[in-house]
PDB file of C-alpha atoms in Angstrom:
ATOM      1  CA  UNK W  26     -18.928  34.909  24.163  1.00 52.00           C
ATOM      2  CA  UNK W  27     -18.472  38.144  22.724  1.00 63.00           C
ATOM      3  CA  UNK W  28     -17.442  38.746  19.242  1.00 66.00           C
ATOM      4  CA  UNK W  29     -13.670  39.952  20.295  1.00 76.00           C
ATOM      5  CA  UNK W  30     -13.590  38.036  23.363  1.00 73.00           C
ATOM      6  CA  UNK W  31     -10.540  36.141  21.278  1.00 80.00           C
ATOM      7  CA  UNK W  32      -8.325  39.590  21.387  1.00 88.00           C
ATOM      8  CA  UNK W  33      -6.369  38.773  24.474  1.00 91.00           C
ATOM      9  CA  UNK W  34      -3.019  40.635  23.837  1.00 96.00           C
ATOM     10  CA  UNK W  35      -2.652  44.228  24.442  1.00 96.00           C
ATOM     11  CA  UNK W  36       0.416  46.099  23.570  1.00 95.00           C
ATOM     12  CA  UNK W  37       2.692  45.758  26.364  1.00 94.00           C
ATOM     13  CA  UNK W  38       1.819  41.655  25.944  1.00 95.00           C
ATOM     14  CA  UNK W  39       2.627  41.954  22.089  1.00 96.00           C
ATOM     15  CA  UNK W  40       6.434  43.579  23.317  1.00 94.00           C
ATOM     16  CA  UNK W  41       6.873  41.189  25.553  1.00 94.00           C
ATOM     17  CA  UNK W  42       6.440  38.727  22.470  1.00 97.00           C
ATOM     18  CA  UNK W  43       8.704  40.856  20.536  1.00 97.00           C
ATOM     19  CA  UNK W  44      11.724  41.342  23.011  1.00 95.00           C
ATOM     20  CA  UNK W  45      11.684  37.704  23.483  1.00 96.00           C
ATOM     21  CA  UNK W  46      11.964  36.965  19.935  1.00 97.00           C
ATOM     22  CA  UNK W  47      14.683  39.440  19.624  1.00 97.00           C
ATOM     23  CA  UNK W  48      16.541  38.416  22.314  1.00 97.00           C
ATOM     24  CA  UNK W  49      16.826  34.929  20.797  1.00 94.00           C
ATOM     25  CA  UNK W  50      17.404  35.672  17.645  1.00 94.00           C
ATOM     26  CA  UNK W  51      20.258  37.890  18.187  1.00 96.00           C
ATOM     27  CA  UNK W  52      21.647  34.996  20.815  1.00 95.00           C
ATOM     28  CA  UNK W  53      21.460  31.944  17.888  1.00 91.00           C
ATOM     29  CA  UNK W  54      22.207  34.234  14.877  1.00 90.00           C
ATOM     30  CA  UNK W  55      25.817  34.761  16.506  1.00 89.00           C
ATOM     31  CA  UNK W  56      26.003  31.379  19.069  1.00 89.00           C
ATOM     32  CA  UNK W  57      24.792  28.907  16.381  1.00 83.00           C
ATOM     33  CA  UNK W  58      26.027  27.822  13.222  1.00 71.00           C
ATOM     34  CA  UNK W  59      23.562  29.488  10.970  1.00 69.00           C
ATOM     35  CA  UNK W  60      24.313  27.133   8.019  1.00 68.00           C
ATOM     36  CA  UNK W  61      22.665  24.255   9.684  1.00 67.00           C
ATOM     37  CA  UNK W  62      19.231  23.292  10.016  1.00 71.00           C
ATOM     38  CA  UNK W  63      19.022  24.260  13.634  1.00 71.00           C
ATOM     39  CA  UNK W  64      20.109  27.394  12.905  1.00 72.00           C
ATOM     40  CA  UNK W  65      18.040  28.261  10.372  1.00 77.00           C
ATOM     41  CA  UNK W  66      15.040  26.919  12.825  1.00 82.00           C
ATOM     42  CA  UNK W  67      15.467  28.564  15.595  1.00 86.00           C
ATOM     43  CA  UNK W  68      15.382  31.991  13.712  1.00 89.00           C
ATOM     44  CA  UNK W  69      12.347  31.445  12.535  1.00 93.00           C
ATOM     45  CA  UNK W  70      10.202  32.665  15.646  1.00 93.00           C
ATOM     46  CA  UNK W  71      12.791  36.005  15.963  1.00 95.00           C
ATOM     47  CA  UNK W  72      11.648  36.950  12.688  1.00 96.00           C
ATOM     48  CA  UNK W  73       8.095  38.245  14.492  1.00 98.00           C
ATOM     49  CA  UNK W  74      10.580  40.837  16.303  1.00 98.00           C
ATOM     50  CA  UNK W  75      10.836  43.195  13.760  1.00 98.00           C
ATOM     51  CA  UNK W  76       6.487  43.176  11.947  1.00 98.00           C
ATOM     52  CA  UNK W  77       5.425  43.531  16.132  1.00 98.00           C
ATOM     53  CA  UNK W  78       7.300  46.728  17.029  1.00 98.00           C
ATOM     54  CA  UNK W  79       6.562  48.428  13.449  1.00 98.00           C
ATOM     55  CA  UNK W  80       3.104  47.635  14.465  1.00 98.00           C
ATOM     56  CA  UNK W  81       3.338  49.344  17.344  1.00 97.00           C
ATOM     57  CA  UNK W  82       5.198  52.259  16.763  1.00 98.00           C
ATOM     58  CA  UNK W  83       1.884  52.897  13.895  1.00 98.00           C
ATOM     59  CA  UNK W  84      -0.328  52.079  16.890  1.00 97.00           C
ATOM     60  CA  UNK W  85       2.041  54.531  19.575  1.00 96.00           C
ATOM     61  CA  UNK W  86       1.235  57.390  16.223  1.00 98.00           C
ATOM     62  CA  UNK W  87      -2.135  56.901  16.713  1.00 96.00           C
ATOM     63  CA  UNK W  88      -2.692  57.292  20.191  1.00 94.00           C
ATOM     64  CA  UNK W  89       0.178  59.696  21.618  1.00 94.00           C
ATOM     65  CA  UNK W  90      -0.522  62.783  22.856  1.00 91.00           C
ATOM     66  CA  UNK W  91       2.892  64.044  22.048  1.00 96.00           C
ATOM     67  CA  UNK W  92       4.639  63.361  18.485  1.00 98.00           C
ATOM     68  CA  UNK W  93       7.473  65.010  18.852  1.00 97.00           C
ATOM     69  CA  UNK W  94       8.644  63.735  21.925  1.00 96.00           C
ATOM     70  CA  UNK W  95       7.870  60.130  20.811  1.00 97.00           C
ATOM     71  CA  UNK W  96      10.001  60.528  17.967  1.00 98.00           C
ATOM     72  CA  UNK W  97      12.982  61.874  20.515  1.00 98.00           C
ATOM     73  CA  UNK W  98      12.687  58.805  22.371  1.00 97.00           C
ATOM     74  CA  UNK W  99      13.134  56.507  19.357  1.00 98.00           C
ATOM     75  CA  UNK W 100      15.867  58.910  18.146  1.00 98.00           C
ATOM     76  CA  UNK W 101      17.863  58.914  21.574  1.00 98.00           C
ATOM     77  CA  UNK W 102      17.826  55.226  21.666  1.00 98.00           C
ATOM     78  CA  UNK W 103      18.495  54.824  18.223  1.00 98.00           C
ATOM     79  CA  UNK W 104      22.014  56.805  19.002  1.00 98.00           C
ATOM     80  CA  UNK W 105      22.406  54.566  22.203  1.00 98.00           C
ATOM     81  CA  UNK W 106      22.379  51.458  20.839  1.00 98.00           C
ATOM     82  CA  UNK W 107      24.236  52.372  17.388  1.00 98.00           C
ATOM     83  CA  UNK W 108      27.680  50.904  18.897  1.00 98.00           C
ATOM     84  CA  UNK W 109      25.799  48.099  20.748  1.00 98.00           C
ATOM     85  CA  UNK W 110      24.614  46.696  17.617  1.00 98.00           C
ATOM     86  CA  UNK W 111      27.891  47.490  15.189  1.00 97.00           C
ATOM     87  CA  UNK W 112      30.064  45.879  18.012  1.00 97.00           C
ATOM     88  CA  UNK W 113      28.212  42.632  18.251  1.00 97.00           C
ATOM     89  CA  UNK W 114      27.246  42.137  14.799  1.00 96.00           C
ATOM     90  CA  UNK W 115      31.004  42.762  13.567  1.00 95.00           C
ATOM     91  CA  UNK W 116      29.731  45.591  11.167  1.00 97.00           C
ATOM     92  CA  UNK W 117      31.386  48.716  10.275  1.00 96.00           C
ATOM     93  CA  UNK W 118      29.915  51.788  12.171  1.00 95.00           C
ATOM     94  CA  UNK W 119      29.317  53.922   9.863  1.00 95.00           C
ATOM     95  CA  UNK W 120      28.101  51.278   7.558  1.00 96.00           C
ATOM     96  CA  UNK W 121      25.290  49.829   8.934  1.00 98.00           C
ATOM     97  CA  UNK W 122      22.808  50.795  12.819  1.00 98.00           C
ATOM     98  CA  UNK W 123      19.835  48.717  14.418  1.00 98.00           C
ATOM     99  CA  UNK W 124      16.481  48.520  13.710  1.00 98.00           C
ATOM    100  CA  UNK W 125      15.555  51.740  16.051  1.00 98.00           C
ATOM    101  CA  UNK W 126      17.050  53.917  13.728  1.00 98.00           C
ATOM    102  CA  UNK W 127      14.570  52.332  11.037  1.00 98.00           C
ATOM    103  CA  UNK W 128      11.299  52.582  13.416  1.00 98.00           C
ATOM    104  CA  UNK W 129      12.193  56.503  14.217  1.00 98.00           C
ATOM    105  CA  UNK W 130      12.405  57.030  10.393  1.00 98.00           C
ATOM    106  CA  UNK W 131       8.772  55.330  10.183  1.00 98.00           C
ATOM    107  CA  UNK W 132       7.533  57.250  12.608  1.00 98.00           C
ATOM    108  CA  UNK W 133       8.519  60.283  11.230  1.00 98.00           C
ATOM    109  CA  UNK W 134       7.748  59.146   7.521  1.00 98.00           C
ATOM    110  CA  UNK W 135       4.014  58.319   8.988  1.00 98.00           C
ATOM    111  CA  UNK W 136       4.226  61.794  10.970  1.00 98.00           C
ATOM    112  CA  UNK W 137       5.106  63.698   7.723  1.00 98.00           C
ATOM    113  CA  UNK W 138       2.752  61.385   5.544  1.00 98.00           C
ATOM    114  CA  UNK W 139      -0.486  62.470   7.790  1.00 97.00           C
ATOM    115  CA  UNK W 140       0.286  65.990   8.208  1.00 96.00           C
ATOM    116  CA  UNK W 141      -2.396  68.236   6.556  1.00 94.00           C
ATOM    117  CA  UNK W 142       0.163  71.308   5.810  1.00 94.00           C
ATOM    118  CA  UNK W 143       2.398  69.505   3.325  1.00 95.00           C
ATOM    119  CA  UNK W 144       0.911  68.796  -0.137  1.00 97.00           C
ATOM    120  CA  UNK W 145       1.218  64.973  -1.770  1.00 96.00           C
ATOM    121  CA  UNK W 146       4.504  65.430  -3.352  1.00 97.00           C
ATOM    122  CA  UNK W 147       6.328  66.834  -0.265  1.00 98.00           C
ATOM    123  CA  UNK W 148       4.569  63.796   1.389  1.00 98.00           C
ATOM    124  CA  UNK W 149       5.921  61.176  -1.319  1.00 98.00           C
ATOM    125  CA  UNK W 150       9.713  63.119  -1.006  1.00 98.00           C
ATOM    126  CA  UNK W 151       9.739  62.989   2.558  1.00 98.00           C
ATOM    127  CA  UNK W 152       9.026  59.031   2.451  1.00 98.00           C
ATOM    128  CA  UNK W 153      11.471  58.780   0.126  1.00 98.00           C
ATOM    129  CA  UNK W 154      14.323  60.459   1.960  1.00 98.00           C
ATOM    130  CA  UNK W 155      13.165  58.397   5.032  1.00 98.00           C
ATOM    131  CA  UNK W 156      13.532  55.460   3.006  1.00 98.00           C
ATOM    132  CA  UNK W 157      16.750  56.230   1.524  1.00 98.00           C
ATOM    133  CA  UNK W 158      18.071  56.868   5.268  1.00 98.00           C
ATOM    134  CA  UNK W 159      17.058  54.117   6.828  1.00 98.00           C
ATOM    135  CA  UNK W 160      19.117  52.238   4.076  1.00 97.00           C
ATOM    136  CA  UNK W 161      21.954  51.143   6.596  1.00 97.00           C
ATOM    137  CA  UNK W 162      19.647  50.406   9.489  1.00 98.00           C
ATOM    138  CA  UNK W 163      18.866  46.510  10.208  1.00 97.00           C
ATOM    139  CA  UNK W 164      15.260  46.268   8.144  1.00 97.00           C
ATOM    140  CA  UNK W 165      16.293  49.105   6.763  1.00 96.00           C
ATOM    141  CA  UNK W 166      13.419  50.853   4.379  1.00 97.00           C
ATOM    142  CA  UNK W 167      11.350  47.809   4.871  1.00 98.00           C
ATOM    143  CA  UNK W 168      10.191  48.615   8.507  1.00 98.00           C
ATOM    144  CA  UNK W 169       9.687  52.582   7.431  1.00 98.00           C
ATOM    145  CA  UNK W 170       6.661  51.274   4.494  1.00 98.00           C
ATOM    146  CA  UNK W 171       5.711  48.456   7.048  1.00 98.00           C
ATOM    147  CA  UNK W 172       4.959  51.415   9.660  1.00 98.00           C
ATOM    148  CA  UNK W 173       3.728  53.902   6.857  1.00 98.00           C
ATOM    149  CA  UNK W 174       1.885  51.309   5.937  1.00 98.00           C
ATOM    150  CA  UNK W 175       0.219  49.812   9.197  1.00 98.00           C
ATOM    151  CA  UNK W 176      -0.353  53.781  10.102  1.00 98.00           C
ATOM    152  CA  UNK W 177      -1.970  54.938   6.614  1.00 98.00           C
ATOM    153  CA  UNK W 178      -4.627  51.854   7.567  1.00 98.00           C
ATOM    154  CA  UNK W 179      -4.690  51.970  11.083  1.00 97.00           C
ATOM    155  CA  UNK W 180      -8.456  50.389  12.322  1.00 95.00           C
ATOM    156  CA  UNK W 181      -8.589  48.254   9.008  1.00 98.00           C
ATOM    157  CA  UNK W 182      -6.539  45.348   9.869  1.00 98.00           C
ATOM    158  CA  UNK W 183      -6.936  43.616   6.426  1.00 98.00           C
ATOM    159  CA  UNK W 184      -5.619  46.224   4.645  1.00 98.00           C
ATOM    160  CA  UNK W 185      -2.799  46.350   7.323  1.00 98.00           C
ATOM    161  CA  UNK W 186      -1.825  42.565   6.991  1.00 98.00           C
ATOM    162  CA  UNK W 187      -2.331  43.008   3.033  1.00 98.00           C
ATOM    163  CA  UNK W 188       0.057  45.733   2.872  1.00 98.00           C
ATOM    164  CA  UNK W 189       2.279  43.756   5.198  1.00 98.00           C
ATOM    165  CA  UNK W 190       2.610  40.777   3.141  1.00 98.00           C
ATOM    166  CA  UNK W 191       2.955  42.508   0.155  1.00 98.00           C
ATOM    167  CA  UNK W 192       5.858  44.307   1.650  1.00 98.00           C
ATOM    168  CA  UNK W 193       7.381  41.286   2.800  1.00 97.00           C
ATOM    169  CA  UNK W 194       7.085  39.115  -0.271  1.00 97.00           C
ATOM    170  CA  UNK W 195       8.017  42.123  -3.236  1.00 96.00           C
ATOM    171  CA  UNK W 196      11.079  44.120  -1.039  1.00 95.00           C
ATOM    172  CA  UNK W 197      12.168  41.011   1.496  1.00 95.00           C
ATOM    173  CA  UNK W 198      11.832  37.780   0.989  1.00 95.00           C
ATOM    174  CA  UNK W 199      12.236  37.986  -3.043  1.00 93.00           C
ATOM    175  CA  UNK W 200      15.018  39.870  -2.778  1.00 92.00           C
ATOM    176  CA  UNK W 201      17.148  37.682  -0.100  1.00 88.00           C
ATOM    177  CA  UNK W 202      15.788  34.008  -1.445  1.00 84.00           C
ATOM    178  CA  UNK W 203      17.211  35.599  -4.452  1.00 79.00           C
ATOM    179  CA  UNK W 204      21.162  36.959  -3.443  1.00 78.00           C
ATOM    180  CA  UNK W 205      20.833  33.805  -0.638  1.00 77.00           C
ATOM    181  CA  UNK W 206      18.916  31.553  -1.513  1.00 73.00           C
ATOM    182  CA  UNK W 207      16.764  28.839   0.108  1.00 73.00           C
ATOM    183  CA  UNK W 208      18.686  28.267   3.040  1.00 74.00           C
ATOM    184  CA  UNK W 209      17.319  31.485   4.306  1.00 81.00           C
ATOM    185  CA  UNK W 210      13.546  30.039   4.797  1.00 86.00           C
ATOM    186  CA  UNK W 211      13.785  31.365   8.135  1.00 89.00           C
ATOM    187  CA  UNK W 212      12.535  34.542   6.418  1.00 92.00           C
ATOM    188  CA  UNK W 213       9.006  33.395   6.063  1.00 95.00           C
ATOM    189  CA  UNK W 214       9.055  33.282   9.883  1.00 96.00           C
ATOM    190  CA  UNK W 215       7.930  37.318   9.492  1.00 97.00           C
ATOM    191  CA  UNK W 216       4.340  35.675   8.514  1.00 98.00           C
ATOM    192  CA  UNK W 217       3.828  34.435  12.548  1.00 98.00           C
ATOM    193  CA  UNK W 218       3.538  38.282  13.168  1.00 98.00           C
ATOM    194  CA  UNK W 219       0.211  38.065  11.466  1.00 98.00           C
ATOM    195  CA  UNK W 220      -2.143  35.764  14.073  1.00 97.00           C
ATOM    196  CA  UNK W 221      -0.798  37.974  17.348  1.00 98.00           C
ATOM    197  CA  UNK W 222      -1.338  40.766  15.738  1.00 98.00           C
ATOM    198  CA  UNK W 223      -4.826  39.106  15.012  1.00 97.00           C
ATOM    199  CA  UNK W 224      -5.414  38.771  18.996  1.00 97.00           C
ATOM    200  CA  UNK W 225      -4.172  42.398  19.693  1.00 97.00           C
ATOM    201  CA  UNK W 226      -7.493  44.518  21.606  1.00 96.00           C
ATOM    202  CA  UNK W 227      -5.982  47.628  20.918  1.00 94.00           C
ATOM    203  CA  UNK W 228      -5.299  48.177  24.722  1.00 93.00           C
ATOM    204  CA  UNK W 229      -2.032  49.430  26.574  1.00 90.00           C
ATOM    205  CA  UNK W 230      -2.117  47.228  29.292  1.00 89.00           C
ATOM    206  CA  UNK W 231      -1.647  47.975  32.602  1.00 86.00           C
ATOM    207  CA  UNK W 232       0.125  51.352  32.595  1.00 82.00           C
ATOM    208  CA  UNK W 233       3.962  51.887  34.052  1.00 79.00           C
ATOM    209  CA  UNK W 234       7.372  54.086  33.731  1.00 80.00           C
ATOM    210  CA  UNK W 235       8.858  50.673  33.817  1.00 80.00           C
ATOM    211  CA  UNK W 236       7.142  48.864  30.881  1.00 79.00           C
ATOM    212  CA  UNK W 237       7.279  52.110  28.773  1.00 80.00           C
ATOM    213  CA  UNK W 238      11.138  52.791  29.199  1.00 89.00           C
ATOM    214  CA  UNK W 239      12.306  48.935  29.543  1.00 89.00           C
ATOM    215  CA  UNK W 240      11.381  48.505  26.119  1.00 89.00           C
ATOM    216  CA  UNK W 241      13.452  51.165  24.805  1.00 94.00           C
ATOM    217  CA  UNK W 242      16.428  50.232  27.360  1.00 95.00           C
ATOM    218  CA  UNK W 243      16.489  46.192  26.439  1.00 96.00           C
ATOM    219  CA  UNK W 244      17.743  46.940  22.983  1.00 97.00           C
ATOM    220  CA  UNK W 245      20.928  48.307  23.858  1.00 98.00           C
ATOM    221  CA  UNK W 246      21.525  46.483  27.040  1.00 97.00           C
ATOM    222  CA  UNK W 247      21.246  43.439  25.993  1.00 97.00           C
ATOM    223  CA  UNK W 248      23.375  43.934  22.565  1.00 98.00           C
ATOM    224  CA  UNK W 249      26.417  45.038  25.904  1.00 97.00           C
ATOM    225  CA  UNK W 250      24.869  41.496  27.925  1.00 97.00           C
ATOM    226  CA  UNK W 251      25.600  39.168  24.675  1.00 97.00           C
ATOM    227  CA  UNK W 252      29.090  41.018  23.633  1.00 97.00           C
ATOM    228  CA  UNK W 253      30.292  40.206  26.792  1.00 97.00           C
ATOM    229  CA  UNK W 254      28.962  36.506  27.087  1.00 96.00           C
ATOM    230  CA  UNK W 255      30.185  36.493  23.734  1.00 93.00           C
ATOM    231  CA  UNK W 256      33.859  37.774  24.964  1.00 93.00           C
ATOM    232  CA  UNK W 257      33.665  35.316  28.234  1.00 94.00           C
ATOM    233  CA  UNK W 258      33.314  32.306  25.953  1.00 92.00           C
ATOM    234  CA  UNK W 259      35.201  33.030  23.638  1.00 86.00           C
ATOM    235  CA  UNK W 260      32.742  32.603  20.311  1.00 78.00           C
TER     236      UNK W 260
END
């Protein structure tokens, strides 16, 4: 056996994993009663979502040939699925936007944050700002340091998962045990990310349009799919 003959999941396997858990999450966090026990649960796998695609946005950084059109990918879709996610949530629009909003400020906090024509301070403001606009996004400035973060250590994946849980445990789960308490538990669900990450092989998988743009389309498709399930029965 070879010695990473246990890294079976490339990167289109590890968004499968992460649309799934998305998918569900945003079904039961509207469709189930989220004080109960089986709400709480059930939420714990979709909490994986969020660590998997910050992963791989720092892993798309590293092996794009094209920045800039990466980051107007995550910025179109960002805009697409703005009303998606405001609408189905119940939030106000200009108060709060999904998660891809959040991943195109990490990539563009990592871009910025690598870039040998911009000296350290420049490098720590831009962060900042990146941080302080992803502020209404779902994550919010979490995701931008997880993908700063997995980016800045990208090939040392101890350092990654450090920086990860340290993340988690001093900006996120403190924090909203804290204002929400224990009932939220769920939250520790983000930890699961860790051991798939573990099996990634740092591979694409096998390469099509399909893969590559279904990812981005999902998000805002199915936000439309559960509003209207959610208007059909009447939740």
């Amino acid at each position: 056996m070879t010695k990473n003959a246990h890294k079976v999941l490339t990167s289109n396997g590890l968004k499968c994993i992460a649309v799934a858990a998305m998918f569900f999450d945003h079904f039961f966090s509207v469709f189930l009663v989220q004080e109960g026990l089986a709400g709480s649960l059930l939420r714990i796998t979709g909490r994986v979502a969020a660590p998997i695609m910050c992963y791989l946005v720092a892993e798309g950084f590293a092996h794009t040939r094209n920045v800039r059109k990466y980051l107007g990918r995550l910025f179109l879709f960002a805009v697409l699925s703005h009303f998606p996610y405001v609408a189905y949530f119940h939030l106000t629009w200009w108060k709060a936007t999904s998660v891809i909003w959040g991943l195109f400020l990490g990539l563009l906090a990592l871009t910025l944050a690598k870039s040998g024509k911009l000296s350290f301070p420049l490098k720590l403001a831009a962060v900042l700002a990146c941080c302080l606009l992803a502020y209404p996004a779902d994550w919010n400035y979490i995701g931008v340091l997880w993908i700063l973060y997995f980016g800045l250590y990208q090939g040392d994946f101890k350092k990654q998962m450090l920086s990860f849980a340290l993340i988690g445990i001093i900006v996120f789960l403190i924090p909203d045990l804290y204002h929400f308490g224990w009932e939220r538990m769920h939250q520790f669900g983000i930890f699961l990310a860790i051991p798939l990450l573990y099996l990634y092989n740092g591979k694409r998988g096998r390469k099509s349009r399909l893969i590559k743009w279904g990812f981005y389309v999902f998000y805002p498709v199915h936000l439309v799919l559960l509003e209207l399930l959610r208007l059909l029965t009447g939740v």
